[in-house]
Short mmCIF file of C-alpha atoms in Angstrom, two decimals:
data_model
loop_
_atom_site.label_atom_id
_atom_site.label_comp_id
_atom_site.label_asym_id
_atom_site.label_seq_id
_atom_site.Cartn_x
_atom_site.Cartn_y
_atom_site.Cartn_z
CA UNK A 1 38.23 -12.58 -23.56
CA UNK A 2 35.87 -10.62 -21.50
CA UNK A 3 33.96 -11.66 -19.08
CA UNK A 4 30.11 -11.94 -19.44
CA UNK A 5 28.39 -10.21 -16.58
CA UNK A 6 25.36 -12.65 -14.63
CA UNK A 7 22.69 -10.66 -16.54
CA UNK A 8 24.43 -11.19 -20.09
CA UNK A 9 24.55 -15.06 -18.72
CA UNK A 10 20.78 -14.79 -18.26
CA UNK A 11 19.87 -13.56 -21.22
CA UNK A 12 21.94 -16.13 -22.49
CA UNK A 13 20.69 -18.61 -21.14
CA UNK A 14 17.61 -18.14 -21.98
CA UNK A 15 18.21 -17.86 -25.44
CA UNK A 16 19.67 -20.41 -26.12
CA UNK A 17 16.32 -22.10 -24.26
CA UNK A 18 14.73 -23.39 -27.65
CA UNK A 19 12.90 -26.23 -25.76
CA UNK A 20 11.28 -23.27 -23.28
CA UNK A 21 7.08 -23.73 -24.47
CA UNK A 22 7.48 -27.54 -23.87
CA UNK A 23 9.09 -27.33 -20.54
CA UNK A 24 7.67 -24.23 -18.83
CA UNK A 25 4.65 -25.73 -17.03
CA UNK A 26 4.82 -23.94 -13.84
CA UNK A 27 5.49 -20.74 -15.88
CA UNK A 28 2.29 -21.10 -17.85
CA UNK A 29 0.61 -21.86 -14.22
CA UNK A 30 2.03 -18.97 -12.84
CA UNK A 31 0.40 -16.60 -15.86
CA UNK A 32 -2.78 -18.22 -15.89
CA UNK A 33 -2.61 -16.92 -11.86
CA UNK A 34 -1.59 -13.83 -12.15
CA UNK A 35 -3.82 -13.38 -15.51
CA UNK A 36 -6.75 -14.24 -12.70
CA UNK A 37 -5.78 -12.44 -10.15
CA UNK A 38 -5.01 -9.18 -12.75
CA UNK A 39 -8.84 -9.65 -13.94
CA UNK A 40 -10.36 -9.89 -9.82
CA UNK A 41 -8.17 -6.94 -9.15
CA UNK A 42 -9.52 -5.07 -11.87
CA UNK A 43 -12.96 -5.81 -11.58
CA UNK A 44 -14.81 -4.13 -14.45
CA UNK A 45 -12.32 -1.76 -15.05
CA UNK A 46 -11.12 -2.59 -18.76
CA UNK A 47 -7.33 -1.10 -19.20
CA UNK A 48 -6.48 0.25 -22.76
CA UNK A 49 -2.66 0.39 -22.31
CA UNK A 50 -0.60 -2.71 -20.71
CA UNK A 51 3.47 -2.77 -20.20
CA UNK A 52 4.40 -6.60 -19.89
CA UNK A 53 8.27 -6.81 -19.34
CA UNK A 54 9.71 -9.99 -18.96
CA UNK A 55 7.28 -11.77 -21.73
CA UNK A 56 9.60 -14.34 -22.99
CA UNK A 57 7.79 -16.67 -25.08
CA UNK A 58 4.32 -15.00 -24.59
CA UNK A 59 2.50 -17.07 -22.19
CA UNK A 60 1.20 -14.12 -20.06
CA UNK A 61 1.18 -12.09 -23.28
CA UNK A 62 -1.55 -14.39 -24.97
CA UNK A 63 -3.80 -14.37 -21.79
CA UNK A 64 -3.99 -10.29 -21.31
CA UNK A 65 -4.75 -10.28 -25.24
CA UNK A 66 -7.59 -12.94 -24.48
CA UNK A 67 -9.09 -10.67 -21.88
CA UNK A 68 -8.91 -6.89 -23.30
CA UNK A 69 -8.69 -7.55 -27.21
CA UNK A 70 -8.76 -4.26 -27.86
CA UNK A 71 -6.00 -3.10 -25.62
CA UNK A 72 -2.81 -1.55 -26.44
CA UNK A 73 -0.13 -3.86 -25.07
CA UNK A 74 3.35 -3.55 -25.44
CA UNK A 75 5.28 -6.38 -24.82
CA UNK A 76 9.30 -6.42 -23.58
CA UNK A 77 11.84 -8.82 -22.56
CA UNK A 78 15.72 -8.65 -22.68
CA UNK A 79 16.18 -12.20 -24.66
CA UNK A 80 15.51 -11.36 -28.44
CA UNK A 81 14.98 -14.98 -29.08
CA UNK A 82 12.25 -15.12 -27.09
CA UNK A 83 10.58 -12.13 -28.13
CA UNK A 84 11.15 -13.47 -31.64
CA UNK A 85 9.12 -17.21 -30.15
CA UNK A 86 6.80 -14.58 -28.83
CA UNK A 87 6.26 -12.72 -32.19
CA UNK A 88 5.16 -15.95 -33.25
CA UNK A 89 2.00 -16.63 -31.69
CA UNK A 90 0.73 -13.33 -34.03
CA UNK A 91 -1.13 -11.81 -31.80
CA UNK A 92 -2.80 -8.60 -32.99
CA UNK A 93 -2.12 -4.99 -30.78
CA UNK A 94 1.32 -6.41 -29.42
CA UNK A 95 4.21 -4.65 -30.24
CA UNK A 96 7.28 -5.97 -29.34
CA UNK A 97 10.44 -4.57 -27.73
CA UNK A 98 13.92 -5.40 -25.96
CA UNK A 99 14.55 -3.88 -22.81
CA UNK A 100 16.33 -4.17 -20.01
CA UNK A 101 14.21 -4.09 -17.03
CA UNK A 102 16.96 -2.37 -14.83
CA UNK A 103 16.78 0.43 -17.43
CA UNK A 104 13.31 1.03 -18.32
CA UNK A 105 13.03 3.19 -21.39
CA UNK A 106 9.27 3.47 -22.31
CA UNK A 107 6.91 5.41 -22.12
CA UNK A 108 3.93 5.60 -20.41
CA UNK A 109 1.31 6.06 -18.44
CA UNK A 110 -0.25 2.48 -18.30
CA UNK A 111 -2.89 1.34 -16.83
CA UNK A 112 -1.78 -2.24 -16.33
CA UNK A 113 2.21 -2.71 -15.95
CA UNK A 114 2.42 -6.70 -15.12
CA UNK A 115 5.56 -9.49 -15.25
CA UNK A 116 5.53 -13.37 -14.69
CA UNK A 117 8.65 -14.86 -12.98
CA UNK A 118 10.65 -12.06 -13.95
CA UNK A 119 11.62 -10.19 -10.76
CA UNK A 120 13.24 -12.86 -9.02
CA UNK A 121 15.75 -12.37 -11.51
CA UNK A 122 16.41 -8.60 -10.41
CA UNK A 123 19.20 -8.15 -7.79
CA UNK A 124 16.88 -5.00 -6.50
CA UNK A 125 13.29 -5.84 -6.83
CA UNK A 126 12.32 -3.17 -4.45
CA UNK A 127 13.74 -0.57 -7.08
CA UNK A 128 12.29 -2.17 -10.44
CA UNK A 129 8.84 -2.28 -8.72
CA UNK A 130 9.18 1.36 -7.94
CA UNK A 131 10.20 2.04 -11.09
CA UNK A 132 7.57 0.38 -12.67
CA UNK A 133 4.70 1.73 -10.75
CA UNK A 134 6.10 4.98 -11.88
CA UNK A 135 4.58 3.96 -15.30
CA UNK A 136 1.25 3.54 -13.87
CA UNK A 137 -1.56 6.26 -14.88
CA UNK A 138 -3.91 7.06 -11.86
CA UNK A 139 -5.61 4.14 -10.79
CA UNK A 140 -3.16 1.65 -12.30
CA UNK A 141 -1.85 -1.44 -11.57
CA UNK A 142 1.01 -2.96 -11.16
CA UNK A 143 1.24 -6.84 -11.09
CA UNK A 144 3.59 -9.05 -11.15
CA UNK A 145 4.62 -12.79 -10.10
CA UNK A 146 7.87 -14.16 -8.68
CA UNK A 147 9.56 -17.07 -6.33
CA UNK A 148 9.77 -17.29 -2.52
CA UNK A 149 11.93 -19.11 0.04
CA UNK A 150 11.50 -22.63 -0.06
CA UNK A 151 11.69 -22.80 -3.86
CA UNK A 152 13.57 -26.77 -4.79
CA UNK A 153 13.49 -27.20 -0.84
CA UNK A 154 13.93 -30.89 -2.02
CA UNK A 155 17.09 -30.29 -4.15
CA UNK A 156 18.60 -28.31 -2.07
CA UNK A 157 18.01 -30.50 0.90
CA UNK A 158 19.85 -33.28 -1.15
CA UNK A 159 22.92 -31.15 -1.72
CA UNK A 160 23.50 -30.24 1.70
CA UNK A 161 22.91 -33.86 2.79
CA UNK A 162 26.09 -34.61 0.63
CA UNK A 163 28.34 -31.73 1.63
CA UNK A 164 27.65 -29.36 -0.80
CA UNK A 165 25.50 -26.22 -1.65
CA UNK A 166 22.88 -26.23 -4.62
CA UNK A 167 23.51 -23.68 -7.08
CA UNK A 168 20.16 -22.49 -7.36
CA UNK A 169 19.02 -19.03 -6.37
CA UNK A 170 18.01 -17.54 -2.58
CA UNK A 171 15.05 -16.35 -2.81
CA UNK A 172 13.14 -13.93 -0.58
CA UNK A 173 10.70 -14.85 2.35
CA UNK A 174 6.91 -13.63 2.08
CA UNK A 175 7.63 -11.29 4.82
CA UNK A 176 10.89 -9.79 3.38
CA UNK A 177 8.69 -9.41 -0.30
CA UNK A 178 5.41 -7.42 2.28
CA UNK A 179 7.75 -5.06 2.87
CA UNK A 180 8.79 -3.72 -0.74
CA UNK A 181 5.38 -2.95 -1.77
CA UNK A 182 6.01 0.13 -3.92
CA UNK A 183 4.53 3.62 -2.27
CA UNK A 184 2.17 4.76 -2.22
CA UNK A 185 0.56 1.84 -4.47
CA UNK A 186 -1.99 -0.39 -2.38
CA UNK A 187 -2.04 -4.07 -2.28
CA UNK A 188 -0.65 -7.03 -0.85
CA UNK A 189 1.60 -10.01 -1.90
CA UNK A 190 -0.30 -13.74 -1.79
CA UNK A 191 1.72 -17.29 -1.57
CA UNK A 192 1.15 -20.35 -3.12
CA UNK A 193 3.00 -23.80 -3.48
CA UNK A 194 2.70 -25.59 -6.79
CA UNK A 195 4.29 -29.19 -6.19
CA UNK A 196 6.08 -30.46 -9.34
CA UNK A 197 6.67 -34.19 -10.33
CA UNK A 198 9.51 -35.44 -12.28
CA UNK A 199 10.17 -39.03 -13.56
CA UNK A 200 14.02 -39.03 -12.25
CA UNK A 201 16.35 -36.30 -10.84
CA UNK A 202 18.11 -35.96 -14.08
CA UNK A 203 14.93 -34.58 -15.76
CA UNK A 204 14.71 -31.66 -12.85
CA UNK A 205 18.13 -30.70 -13.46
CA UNK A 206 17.35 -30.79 -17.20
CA UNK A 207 14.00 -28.73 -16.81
CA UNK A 208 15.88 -25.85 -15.15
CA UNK A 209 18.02 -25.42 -18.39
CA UNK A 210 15.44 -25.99 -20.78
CA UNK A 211 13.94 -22.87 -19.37
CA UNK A 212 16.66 -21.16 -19.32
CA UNK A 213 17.02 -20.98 -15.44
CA UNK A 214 20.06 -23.09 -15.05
CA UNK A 215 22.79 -19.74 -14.51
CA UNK A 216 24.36 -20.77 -11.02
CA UNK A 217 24.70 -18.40 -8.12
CA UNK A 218 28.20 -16.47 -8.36
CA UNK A 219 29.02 -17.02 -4.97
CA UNK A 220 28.42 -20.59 -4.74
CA UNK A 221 31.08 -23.55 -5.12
CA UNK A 222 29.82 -26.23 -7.96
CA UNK A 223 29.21 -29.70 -6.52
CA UNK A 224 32.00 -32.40 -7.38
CA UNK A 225 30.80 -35.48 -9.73
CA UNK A 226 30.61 -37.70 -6.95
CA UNK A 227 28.46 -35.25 -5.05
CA UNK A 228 26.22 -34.54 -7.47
CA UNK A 229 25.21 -38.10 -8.37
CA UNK A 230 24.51 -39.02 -4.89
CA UNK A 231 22.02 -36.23 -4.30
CA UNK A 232 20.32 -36.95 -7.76
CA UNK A 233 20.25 -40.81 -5.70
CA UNK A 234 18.78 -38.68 -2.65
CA UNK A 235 16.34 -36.35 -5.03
CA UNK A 236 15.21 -39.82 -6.50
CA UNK A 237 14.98 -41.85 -3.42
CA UNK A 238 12.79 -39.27 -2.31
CA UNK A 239 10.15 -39.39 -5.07
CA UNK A 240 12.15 -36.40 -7.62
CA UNK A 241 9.54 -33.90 -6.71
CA UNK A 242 10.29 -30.50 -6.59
CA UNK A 243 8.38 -27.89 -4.89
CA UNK A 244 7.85 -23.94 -6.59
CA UNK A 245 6.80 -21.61 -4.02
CA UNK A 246 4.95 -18.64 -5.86
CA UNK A 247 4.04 -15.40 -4.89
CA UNK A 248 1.43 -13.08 -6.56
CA UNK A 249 1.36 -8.94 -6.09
CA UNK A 250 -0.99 -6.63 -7.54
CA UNK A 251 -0.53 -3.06 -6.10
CA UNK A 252 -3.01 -0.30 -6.99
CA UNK A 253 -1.73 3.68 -7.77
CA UNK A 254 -3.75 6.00 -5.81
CA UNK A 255 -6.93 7.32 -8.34
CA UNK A 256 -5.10 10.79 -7.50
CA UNK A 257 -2.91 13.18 -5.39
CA UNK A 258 -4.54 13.05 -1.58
CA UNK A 259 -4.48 10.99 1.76
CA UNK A 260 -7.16 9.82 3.84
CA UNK A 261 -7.52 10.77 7.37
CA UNK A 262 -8.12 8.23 10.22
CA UNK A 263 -7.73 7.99 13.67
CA UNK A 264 -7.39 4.96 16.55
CA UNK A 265 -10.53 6.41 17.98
CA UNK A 266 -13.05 8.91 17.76
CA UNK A 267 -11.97 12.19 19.34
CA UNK A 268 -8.07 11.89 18.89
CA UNK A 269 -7.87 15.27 16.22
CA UNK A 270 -9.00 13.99 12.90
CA UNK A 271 -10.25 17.35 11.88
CA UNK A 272 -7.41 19.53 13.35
CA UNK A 273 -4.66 17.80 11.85
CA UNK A 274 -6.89 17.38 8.53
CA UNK A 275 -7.21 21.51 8.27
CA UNK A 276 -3.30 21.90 8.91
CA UNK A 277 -2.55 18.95 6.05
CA UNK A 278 -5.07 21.02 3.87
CA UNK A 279 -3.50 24.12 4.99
CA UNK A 280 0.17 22.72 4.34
CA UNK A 281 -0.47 21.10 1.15
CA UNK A 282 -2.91 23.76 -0.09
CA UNK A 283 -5.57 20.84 -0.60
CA UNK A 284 -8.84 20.12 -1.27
CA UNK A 285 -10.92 18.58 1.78
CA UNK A 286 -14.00 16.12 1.74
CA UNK A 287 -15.46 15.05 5.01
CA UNK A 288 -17.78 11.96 2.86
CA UNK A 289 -20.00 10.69 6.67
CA UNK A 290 -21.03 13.16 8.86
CA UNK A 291 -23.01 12.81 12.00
CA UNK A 292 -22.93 14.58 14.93
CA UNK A 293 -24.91 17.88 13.76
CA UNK A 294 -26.79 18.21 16.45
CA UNK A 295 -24.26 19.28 18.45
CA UNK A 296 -21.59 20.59 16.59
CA UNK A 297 -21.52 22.55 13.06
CA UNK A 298 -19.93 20.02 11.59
CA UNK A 299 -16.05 19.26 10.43
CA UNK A 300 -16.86 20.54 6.87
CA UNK A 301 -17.35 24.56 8.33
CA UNK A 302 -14.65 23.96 10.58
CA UNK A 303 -12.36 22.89 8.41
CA UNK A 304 -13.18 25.70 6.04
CA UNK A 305 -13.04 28.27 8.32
CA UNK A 306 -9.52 27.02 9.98
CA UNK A 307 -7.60 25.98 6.54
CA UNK A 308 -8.47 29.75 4.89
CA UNK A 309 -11.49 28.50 2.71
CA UNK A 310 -10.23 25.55 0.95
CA UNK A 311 -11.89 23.60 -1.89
CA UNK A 312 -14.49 21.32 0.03
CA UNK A 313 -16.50 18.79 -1.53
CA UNK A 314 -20.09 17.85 -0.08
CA UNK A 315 -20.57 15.17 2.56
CA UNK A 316 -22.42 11.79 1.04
CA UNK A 317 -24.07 11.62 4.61
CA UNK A 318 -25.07 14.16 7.28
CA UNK A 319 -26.82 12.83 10.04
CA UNK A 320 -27.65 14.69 13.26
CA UNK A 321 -26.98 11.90 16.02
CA UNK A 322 -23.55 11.50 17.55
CA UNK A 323 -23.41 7.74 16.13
CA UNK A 324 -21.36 6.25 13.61
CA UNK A 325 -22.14 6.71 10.53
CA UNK A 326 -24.07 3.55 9.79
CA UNK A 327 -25.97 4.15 12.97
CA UNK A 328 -27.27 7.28 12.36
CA UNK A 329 -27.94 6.85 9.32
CA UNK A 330 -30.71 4.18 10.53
CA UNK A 331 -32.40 6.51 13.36
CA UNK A 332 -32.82 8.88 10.54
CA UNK A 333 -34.32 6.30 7.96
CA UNK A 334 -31.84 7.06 5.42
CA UNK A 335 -29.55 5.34 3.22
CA UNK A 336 -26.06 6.11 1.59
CA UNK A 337 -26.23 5.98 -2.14
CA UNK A 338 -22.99 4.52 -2.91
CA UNK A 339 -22.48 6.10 -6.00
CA UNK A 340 -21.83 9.38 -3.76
CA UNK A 341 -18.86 7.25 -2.37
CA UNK A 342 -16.36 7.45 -5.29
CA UNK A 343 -13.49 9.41 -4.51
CA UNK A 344 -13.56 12.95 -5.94
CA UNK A 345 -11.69 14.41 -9.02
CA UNK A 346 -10.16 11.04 -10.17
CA UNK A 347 -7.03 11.82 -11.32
CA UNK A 348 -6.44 15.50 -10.24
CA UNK A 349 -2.81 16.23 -8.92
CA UNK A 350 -3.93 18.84 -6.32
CA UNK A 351 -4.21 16.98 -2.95
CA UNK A 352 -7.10 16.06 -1.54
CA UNK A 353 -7.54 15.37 2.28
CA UNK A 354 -10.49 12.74 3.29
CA UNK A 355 -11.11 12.73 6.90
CA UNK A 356 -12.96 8.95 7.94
CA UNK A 357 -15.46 9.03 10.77
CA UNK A 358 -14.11 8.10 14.08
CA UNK A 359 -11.24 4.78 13.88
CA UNK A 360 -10.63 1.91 10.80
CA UNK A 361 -13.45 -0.21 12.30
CA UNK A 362 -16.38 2.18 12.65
CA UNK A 363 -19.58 1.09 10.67
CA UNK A 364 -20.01 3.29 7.44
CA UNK A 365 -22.69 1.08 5.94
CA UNK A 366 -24.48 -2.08 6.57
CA UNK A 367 -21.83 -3.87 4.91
CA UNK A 368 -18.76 -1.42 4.84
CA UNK A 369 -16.52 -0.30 7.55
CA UNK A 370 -13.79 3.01 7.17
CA UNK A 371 -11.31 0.19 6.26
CA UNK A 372 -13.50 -0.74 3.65
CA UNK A 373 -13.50 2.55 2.60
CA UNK A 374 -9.95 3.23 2.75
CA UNK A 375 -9.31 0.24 0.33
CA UNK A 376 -12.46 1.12 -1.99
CA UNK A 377 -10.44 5.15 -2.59
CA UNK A 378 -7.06 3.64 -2.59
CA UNK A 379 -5.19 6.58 -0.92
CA UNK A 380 -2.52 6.54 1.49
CA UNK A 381 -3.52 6.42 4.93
CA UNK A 382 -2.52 9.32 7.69
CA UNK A 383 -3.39 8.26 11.14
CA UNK A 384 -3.84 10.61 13.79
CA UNK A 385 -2.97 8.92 17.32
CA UNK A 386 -2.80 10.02 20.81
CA UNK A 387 0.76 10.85 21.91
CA UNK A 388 0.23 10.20 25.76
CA UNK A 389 -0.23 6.62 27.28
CA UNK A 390 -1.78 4.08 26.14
CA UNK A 391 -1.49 5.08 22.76
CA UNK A 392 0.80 2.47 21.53
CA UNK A 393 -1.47 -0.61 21.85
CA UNK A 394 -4.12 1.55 19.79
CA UNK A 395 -1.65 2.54 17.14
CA UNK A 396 0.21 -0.58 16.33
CA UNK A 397 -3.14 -2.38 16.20
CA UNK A 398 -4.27 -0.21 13.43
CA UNK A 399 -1.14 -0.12 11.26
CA UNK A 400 -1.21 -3.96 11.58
CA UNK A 401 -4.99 -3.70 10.45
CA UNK A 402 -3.85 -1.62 7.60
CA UNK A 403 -1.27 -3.48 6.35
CA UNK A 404 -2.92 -6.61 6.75
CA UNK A 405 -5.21 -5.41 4.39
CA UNK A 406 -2.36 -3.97 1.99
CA UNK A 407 -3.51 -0.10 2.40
CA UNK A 408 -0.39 2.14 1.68
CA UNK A 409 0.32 4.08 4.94
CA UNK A 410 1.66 7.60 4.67
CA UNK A 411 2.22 8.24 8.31
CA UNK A 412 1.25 9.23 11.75
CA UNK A 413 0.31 12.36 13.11
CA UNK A 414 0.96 12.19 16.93
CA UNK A 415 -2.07 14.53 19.03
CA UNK A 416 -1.05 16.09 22.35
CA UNK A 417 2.12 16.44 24.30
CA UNK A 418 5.83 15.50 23.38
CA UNK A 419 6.28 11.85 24.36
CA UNK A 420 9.71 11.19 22.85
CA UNK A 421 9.52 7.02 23.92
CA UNK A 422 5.88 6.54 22.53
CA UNK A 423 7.13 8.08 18.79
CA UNK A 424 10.73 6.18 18.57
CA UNK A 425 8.36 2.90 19.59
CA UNK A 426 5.67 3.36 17.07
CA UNK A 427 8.26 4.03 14.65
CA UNK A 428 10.35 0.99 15.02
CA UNK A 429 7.57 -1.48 16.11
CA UNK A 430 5.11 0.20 13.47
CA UNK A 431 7.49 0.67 10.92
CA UNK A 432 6.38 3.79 10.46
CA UNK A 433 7.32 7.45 10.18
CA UNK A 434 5.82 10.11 12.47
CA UNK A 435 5.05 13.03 10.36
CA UNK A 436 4.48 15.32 13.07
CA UNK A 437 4.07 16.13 16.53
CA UNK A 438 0.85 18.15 17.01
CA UNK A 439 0.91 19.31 20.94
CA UNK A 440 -2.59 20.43 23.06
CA UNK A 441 -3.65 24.25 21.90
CA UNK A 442 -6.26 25.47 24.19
CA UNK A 443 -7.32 28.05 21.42
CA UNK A 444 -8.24 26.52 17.88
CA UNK A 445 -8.22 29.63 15.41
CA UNK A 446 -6.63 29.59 11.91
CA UNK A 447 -3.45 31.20 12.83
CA UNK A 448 -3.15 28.33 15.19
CA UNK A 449 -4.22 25.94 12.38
CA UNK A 450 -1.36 28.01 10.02
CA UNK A 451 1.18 27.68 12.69
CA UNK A 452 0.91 23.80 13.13
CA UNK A 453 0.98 23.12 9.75
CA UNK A 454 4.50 24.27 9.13
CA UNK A 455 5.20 21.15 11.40
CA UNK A 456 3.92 18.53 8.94
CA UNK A 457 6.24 17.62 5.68
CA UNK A 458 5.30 18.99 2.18
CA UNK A 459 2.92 16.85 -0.19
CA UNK A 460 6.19 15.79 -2.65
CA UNK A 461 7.65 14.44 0.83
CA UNK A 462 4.97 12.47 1.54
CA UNK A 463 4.19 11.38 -1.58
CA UNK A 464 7.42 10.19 -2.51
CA UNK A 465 8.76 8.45 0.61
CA UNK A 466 7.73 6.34 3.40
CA UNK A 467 9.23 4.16 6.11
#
């Protein structure tokens, strides 16, 4: 007889999970949340084509249909019973299909791909979630909910207390999960503990295959009778509560090709290494707050006249004091319409290079800072750093900033001379990739500019891969 493989057991399993709708409480939780947080992450933005893979019986299914009726959803799992229990609640615009999520054969773009409690399932989440935000139109999102370490601490605890090893899954820290966000998608995953009563021990183990979660871990040894009724004892003894440690991740697509250009201070190369990524990538270049005129020309001009006349869109601002942004913008009297802050060309596949004003926590308005920014356009962040000392402090500071805040980051750009300890350190402390090492030139002129640009990578390198 041949063997069926875990994921055959799984689907399986749940199945054969005909008392799923009744026992599932903490998967209808977890869809409500992650139908909330898909809506806040969204804003108004109303998405006319969702992928939902892992639907089972629909819960997460009849929530996106309550919130865009007129959407285009198409809903996949890889149990047909429970797409046929989802078929059931006859909801209207849902079509329904089998797949298997480690072979993803739709088409899209979408602009919502989402999952409940489906990826900790996957035995390479990094790789699904990559695959999925493949699927994503410009300005999509990908979001998705799954468990964390500490998931039936309780039971667990009671099975090692008695010698043995619970059979339910390891799952991944919150740390180890931050670091499989899918490039060069923004966003951030968020933890929460939902706390889970049962009247005895018995009714735990029962819930887990009444939802079709009961397939054991291969590599784990089944606990003997006697074992197992002594930790139910212990589970009970200690109230039979079990705790579900969720997380939530919504990750945005970039609104199109490009990077945005920042720096850990003001004066570090910004505009150089912006006219040799526009001169590499053949981009387009948008300097959105300018100040500064009154002494210089302005990066806009210089960028043009280095990079061999690229495409450059108009500043939002141009103020002539050499303040931030949101300072000079009050000695002048004048305001930033924010409606001149949306990103260029949304959804144009030539690159476009947008070079901040001085570091990530500059004032760019009253109420926004570059970081702001750099979250409001959604692009992949290239930061420009100093090579020499001192540099690391500034460096790591920011990347932690930006990842903090879940902003994709594409790289750094090192300014000045070779400094072979300072890059391997902001690599492996930054966890980051240096794209290039741009050393002093005493003469700017575009052959310079044409010269260092052969240094950086191409636009499908950096697009497709980061550390």
């Amino acid at each position: 007889m041949t063997q069926m493989t875990r994921n055959e057991r799984i689907k399986a399993s749940f199945d054969a999970a005909v008392a799923y709708d009744s026992a599932a409480t903490v998967q209808r939780l977890a869809a409500r949340r992650l139908g909330a947080h898909i809506s806040q992450s969204l804003g108004g933005q109303i998405p006319r084509t969702i992928l939902e893979v892992g639907c089972g019986t629909g819960f997460l299914t009849e929530i996106l249909r309550g919130l865009w009726p007129e959407a285009e959803i198409v809903a996949t799992d890889y149990a047909p019973r429970m797409l046929e229990r989802a078929q059931q609640r006859g909801l209207e615009r849902v079509r329904f299909e089998r797949m298997d999520l480690t072979r993803l054969d739709v088409d899209g773009p979408f602009d919502l791909v989402c999952g409940n409690l489906v990826l900790q399932w996957m035995d390479e989440p990094g790789q699904i979630l990559k695959d999925l935000s493949a699927l994503l139109a410009p300005g999509g999102l990908l979001a998705v909910s799954t468990l964390l370490e500490g998931t039936f601490a309780q039971w667990q605890a009671a099975c090692r207390a008695e010698g043995g090893q619970a059979a339910t899954p390891e799952y991944p820290s919150l740390t180890s999960m931050q670091a499989i966000v899918p490039y060069p998608c923004a966003g951030v995953w968020q933890q929460e503990s939902c706390v889970q009563p049962f009247a005895s021990s018995l009714e735990f183990v029962r819930h887990l295959k009444a939802t079709g979660a009961a397939v054991p871990r291969a590599d784990v040894v089944a606990l003997g009778p006697g074992q197992f009724r002594r930790a139910v004892r212990r589970l009970d003894a200690a109230g039979a509560a079990v705790t579900w440690e969720l997380a939530y991740g919504c990750f945005r697509k970039p609104p199109r090709a490009g990077v945005f250009v920042t720096g850990t201070d003001t004066g570090v190369g910004k505009t150089l290494v912006s006219a040799c990524l526009v001169r590499r990538w053949q981009a387009e270049y948008w300097k959105p707050l300018q100040s500064g005129l009154a002494d210089e020309a302005g990066d806009t001009p210089t960028v043009q006249w280095l990079a061999g006349n690229p495409v450059c869109f108009p500043p939002a601002l141009a103020c002539q004091a050499s303040l931030s942004p949101e300072a000079a913008a009050r000695a002048e009297g004048v305001e930033v319409d924010p409606a001149r802050l949306t990103l260029p060309g949304a959804g144009a596949q030539t690159p476009l290079v947008v070079e901040g004003a001085g570091g990530l926590m500059v004032p760019a308005t009253p109420e926004l800072m570059m970081i702001d920014l750099a979250i409001m356009w959604g692009l992949p962040v290239v930061l420009v750093a100093r090579s020499g000392l001192g540099t690391l402090n500034h460096t790591l500071l920011s990347l932690e900033a930006m990842r903090a805040r879940g902003i994709a980051v594409a790289g750094v750009v090192l300014n000045g001379p070779e400094n072979p300890e300072n890059r391997l350190t902001i690599e492996e402390k930054g966890r980051v990739r240096v794209l290039a090492e741009i050393p002093h030139c005493a003469d700017i002129t575009p052959q310079t500019v044409d010269n260092l640009a052969k240094r950086l990578p191409t636009w499908a390198d950096v697009i497709q891969s980061a550390r």
